[in-house]
Short mmCIF file of C-alpha atoms in Angstrom, two decimals:
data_model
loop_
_atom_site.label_atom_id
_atom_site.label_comp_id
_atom_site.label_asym_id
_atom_site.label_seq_id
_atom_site.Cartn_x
_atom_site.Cartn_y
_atom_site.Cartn_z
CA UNK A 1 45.23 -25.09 -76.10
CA UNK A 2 43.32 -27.50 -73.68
CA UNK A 3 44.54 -24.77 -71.00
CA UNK A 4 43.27 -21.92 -72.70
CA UNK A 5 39.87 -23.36 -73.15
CA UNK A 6 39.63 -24.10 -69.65
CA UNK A 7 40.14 -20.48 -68.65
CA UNK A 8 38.01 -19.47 -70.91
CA UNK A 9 35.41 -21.97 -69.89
CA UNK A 10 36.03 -20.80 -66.18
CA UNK A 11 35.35 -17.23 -67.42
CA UNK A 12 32.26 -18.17 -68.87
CA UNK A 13 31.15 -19.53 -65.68
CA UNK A 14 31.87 -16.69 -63.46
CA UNK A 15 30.33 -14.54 -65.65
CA UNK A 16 27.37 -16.43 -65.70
CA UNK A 17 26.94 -16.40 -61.95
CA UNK A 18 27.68 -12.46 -61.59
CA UNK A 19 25.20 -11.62 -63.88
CA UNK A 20 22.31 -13.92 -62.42
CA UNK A 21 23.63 -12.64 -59.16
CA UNK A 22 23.04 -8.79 -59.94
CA UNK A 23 20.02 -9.61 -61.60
CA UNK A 24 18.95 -11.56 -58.06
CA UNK A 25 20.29 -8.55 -56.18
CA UNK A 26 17.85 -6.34 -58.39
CA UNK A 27 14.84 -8.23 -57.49
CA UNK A 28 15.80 -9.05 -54.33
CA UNK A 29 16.35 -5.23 -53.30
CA UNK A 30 12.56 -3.65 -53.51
CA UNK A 31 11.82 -6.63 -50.83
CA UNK A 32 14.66 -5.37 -49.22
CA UNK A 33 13.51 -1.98 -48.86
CA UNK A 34 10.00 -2.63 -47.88
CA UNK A 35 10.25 -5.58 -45.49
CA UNK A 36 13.28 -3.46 -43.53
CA UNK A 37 10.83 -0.41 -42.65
CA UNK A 38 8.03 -2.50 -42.25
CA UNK A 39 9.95 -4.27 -39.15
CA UNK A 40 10.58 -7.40 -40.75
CA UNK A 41 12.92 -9.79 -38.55
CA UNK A 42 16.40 -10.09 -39.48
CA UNK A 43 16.31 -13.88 -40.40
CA UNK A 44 13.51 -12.72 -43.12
CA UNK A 45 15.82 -9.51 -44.63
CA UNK A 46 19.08 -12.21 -44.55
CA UNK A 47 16.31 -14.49 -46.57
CA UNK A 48 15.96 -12.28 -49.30
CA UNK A 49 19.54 -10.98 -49.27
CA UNK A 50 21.22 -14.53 -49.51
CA UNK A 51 18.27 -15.98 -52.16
CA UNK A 52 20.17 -14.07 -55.02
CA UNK A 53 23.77 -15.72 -53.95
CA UNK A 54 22.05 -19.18 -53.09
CA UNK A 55 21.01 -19.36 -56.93
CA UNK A 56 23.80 -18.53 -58.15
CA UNK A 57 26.35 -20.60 -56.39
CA UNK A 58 23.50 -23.35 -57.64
CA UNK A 59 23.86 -22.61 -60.97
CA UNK A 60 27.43 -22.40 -60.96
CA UNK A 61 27.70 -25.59 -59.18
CA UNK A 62 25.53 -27.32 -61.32
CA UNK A 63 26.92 -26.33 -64.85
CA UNK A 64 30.46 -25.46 -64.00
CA UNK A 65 32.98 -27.60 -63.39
CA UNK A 66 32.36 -28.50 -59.93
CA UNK A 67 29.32 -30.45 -61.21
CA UNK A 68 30.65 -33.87 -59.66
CA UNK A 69 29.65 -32.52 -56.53
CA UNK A 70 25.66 -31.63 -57.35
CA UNK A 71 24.57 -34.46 -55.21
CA UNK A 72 26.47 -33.24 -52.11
CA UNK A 73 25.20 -29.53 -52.71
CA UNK A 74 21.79 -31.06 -53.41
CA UNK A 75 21.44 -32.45 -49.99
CA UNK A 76 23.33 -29.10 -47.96
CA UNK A 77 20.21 -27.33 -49.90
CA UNK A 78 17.58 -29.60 -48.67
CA UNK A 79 18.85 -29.32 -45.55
CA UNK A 80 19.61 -25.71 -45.32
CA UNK A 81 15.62 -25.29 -45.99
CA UNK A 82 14.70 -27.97 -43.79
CA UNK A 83 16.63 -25.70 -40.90
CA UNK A 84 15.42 -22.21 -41.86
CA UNK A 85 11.64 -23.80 -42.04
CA UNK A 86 12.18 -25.15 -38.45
CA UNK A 87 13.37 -21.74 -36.93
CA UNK A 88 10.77 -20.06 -38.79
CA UNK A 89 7.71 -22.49 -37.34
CA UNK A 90 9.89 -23.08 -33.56
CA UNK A 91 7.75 -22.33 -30.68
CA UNK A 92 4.62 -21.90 -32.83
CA UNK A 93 0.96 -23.40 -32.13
CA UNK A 94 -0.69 -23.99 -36.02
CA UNK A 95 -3.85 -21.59 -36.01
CA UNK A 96 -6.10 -24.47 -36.84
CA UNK A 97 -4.79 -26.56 -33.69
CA UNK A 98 -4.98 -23.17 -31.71
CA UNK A 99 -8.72 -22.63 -32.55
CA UNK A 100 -9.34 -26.12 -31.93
CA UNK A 101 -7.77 -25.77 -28.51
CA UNK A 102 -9.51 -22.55 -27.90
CA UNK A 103 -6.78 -21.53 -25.40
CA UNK A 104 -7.76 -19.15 -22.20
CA UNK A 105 -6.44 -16.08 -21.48
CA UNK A 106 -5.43 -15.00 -18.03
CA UNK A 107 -5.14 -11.31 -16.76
CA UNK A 108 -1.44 -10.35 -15.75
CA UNK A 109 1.41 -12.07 -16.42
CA UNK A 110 1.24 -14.98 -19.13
CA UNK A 111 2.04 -18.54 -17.79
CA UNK A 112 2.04 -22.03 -18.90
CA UNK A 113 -0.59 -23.27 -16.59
CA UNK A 114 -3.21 -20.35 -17.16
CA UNK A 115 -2.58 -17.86 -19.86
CA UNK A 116 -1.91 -21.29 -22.70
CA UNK A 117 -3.11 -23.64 -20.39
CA UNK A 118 -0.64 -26.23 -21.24
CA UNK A 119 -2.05 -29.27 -19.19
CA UNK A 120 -5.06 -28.88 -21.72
CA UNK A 121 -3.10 -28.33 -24.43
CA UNK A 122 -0.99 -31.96 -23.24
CA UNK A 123 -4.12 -33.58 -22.29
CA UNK A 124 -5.30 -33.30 -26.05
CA UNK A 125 -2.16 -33.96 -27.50
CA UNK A 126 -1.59 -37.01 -25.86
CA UNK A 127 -4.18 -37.60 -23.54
CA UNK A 128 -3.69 -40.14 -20.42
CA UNK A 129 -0.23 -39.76 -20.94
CA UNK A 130 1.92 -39.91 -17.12
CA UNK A 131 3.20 -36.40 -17.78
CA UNK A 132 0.25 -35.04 -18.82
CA UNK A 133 -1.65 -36.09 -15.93
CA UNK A 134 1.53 -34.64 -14.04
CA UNK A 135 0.78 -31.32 -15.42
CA UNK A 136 -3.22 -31.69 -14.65
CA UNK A 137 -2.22 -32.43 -11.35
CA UNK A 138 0.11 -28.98 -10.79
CA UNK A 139 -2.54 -27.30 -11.77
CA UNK A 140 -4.98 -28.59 -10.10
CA UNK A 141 -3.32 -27.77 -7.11
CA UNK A 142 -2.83 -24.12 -8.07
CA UNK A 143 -6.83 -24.00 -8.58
CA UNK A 144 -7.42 -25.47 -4.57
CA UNK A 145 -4.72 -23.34 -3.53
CA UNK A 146 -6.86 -20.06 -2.44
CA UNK A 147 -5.24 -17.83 -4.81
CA UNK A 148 -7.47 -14.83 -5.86
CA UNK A 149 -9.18 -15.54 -9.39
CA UNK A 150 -7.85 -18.51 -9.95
CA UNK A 151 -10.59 -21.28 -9.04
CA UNK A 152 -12.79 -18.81 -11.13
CA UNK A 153 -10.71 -19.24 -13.96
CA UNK A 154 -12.16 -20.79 -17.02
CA UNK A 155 -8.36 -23.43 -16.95
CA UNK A 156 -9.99 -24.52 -13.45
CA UNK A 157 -13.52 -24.81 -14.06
CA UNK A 158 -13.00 -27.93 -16.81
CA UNK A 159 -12.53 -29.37 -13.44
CA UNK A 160 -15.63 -31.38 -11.34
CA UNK A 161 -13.23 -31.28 -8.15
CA UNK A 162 -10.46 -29.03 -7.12
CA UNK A 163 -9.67 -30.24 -3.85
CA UNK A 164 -5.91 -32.19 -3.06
CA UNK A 165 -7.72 -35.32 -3.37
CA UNK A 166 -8.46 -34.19 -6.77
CA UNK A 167 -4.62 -34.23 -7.39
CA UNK A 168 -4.31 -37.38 -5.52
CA UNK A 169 -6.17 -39.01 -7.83
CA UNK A 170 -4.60 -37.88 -11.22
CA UNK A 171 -1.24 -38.37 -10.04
CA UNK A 172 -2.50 -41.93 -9.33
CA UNK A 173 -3.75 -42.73 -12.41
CA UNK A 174 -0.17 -41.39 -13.78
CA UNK A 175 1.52 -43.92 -11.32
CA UNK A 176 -0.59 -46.69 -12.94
CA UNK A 177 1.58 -46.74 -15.68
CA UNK A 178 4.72 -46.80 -14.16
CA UNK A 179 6.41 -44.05 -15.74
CA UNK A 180 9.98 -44.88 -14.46
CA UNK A 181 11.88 -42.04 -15.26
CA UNK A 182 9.33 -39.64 -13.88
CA UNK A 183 10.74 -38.50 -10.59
CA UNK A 184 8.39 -35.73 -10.13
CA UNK A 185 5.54 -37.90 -10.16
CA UNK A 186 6.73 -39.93 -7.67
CA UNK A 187 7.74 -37.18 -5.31
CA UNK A 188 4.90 -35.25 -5.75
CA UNK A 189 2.71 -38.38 -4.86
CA UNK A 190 4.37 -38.42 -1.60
CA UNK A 191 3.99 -34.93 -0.76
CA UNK A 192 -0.05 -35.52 -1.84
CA UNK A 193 -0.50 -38.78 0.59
CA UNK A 194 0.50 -36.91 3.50
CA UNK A 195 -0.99 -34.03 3.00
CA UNK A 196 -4.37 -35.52 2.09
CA UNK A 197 -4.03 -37.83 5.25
CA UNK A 198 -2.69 -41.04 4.07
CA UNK A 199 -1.93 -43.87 5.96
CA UNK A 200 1.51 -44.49 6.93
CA UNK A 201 1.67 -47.68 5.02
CA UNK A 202 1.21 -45.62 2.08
CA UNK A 203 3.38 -42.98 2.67
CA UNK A 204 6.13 -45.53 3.32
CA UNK A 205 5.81 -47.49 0.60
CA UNK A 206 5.43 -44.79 -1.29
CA UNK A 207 8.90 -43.23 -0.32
CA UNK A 208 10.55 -46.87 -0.30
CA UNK A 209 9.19 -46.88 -4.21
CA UNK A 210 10.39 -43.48 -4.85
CA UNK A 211 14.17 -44.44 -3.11
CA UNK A 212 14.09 -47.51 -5.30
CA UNK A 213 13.69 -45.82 -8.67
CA UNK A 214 15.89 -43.26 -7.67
CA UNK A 215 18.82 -43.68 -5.07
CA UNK A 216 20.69 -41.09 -6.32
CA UNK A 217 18.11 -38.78 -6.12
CA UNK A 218 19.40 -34.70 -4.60
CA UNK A 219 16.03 -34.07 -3.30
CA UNK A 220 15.61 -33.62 0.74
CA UNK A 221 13.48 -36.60 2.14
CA UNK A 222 10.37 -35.86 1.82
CA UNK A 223 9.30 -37.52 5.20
CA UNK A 224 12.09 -36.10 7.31
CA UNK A 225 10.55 -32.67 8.13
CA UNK A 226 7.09 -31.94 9.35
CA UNK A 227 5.41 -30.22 6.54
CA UNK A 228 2.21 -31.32 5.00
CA UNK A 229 1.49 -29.28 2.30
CA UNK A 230 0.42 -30.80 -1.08
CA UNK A 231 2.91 -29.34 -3.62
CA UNK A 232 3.20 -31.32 -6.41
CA UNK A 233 6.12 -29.83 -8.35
CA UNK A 234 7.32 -30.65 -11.89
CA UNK A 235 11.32 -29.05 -12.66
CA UNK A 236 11.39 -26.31 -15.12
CA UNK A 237 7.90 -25.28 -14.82
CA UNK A 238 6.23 -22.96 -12.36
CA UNK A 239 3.37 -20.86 -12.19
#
């Protein structure tokens, strides 16, 4: 008897979950056949496609007899909307914090440095902060570089100076708070003593610093050719 009532109960609970999943399926299908022509993205249609299954595996789960386990589903849930919120928002700027920002636009080809300005966007986020400054100081040296439109450009005109000693400076002030696992600041600083004439003093402690913090560094000596050009560089990122 016991048996029978647990098939039957079973039976009940399948039922249950088809018809709140064809009822789902009902409402879920106008969205369905608007969002698709209207060039929704894939993740959205899947959104709308898997809501109707998501309740009813709920409801099953909590009511049927895998009920001992509602906790466990609980937390998958939460975390299943904690992941599709954090692809939905990835690689987004908030349109408050973007109108605070007021972000430039550059003609051509968008770029961190010009197009977003990203050592503005840093600056504000966490300003004085070693890598910011490292990013101030890149593009700094893009706006004394000579390159057509750019020291006209509204990123380089927040700036009083534009020259290398410009960069010089910033990349000092990063190197004031020893940021220890910062190699390109410490390269880069290099590069910027000799080519804004430093004295050899500098340069060499400079390098003996650099070698210090990172022996196992892959990058060429920077004193063992003759070029002078400031290039402060940061890996990954490029105009």
């Amino acid at each position: 008897m016991s048996i029978r009532r647990q098939s039957e109960r079973l039976s009940a609970e399948r039922l249950s979950a088809t018809r709140i999943l064809r009822r789902g399926m009902l409402l879920a299908l106008p969205f369905l056949l608007w969002g698709y022509p209207a060039g929704w993205p894939v993740w959205q249609l899947l959104l709308c496609g898997l809501a109707p299954v998501t309740v009813s595996v709920t409801v099953w789960v909590w009511c049927g007899s895998l009920r001992r386990f509602r906790m466990l589903y609980g937390v998958f849930l939460i975390l299943l909307v904690c992941g599709v919120w954090e692809l939905w928002t990835a690689g987004r700027v908030p349109a408050v914090l973007e109108a605070q920002l007021q972000l430039p636009r550059a003609p051509g080809e968008p770029n961190l440095y010009f197009e977003y300005d990203l050592p503005a966007v840093e600056a504000r986020l966490f300003p004085g902060l070693a890598e910011a400054l490292l990013l101030q100081a890149v593009q700094l040296n893009y706006c004394g570089s000579g390159l057509a439109g750019l020291s006209a450009h509204p990123a380089c005109r927040k700036y009083a100076e534009v020259d290398a000693r410009a960069v010089r400076g910033v990349l000092e002030a990063a190197l004031r708070q020893q940021p220890k696992t910062n190699e390109d600041i410490y390269y880069s600083y290099i590069e910027v003593l000799r080519g804004t004439g430093g004295s050899a003093a500098e340069i060499a402690a400079a390098r003996a610093e650099w070698r210090r913090l990172f022996p196992f560094s892959d990058r060429p000596d920077p004193l063992a050719g003759d070029e002078s050009a400031v290039v402060p560089r940061r890996r990954g990122a490029g105009y």
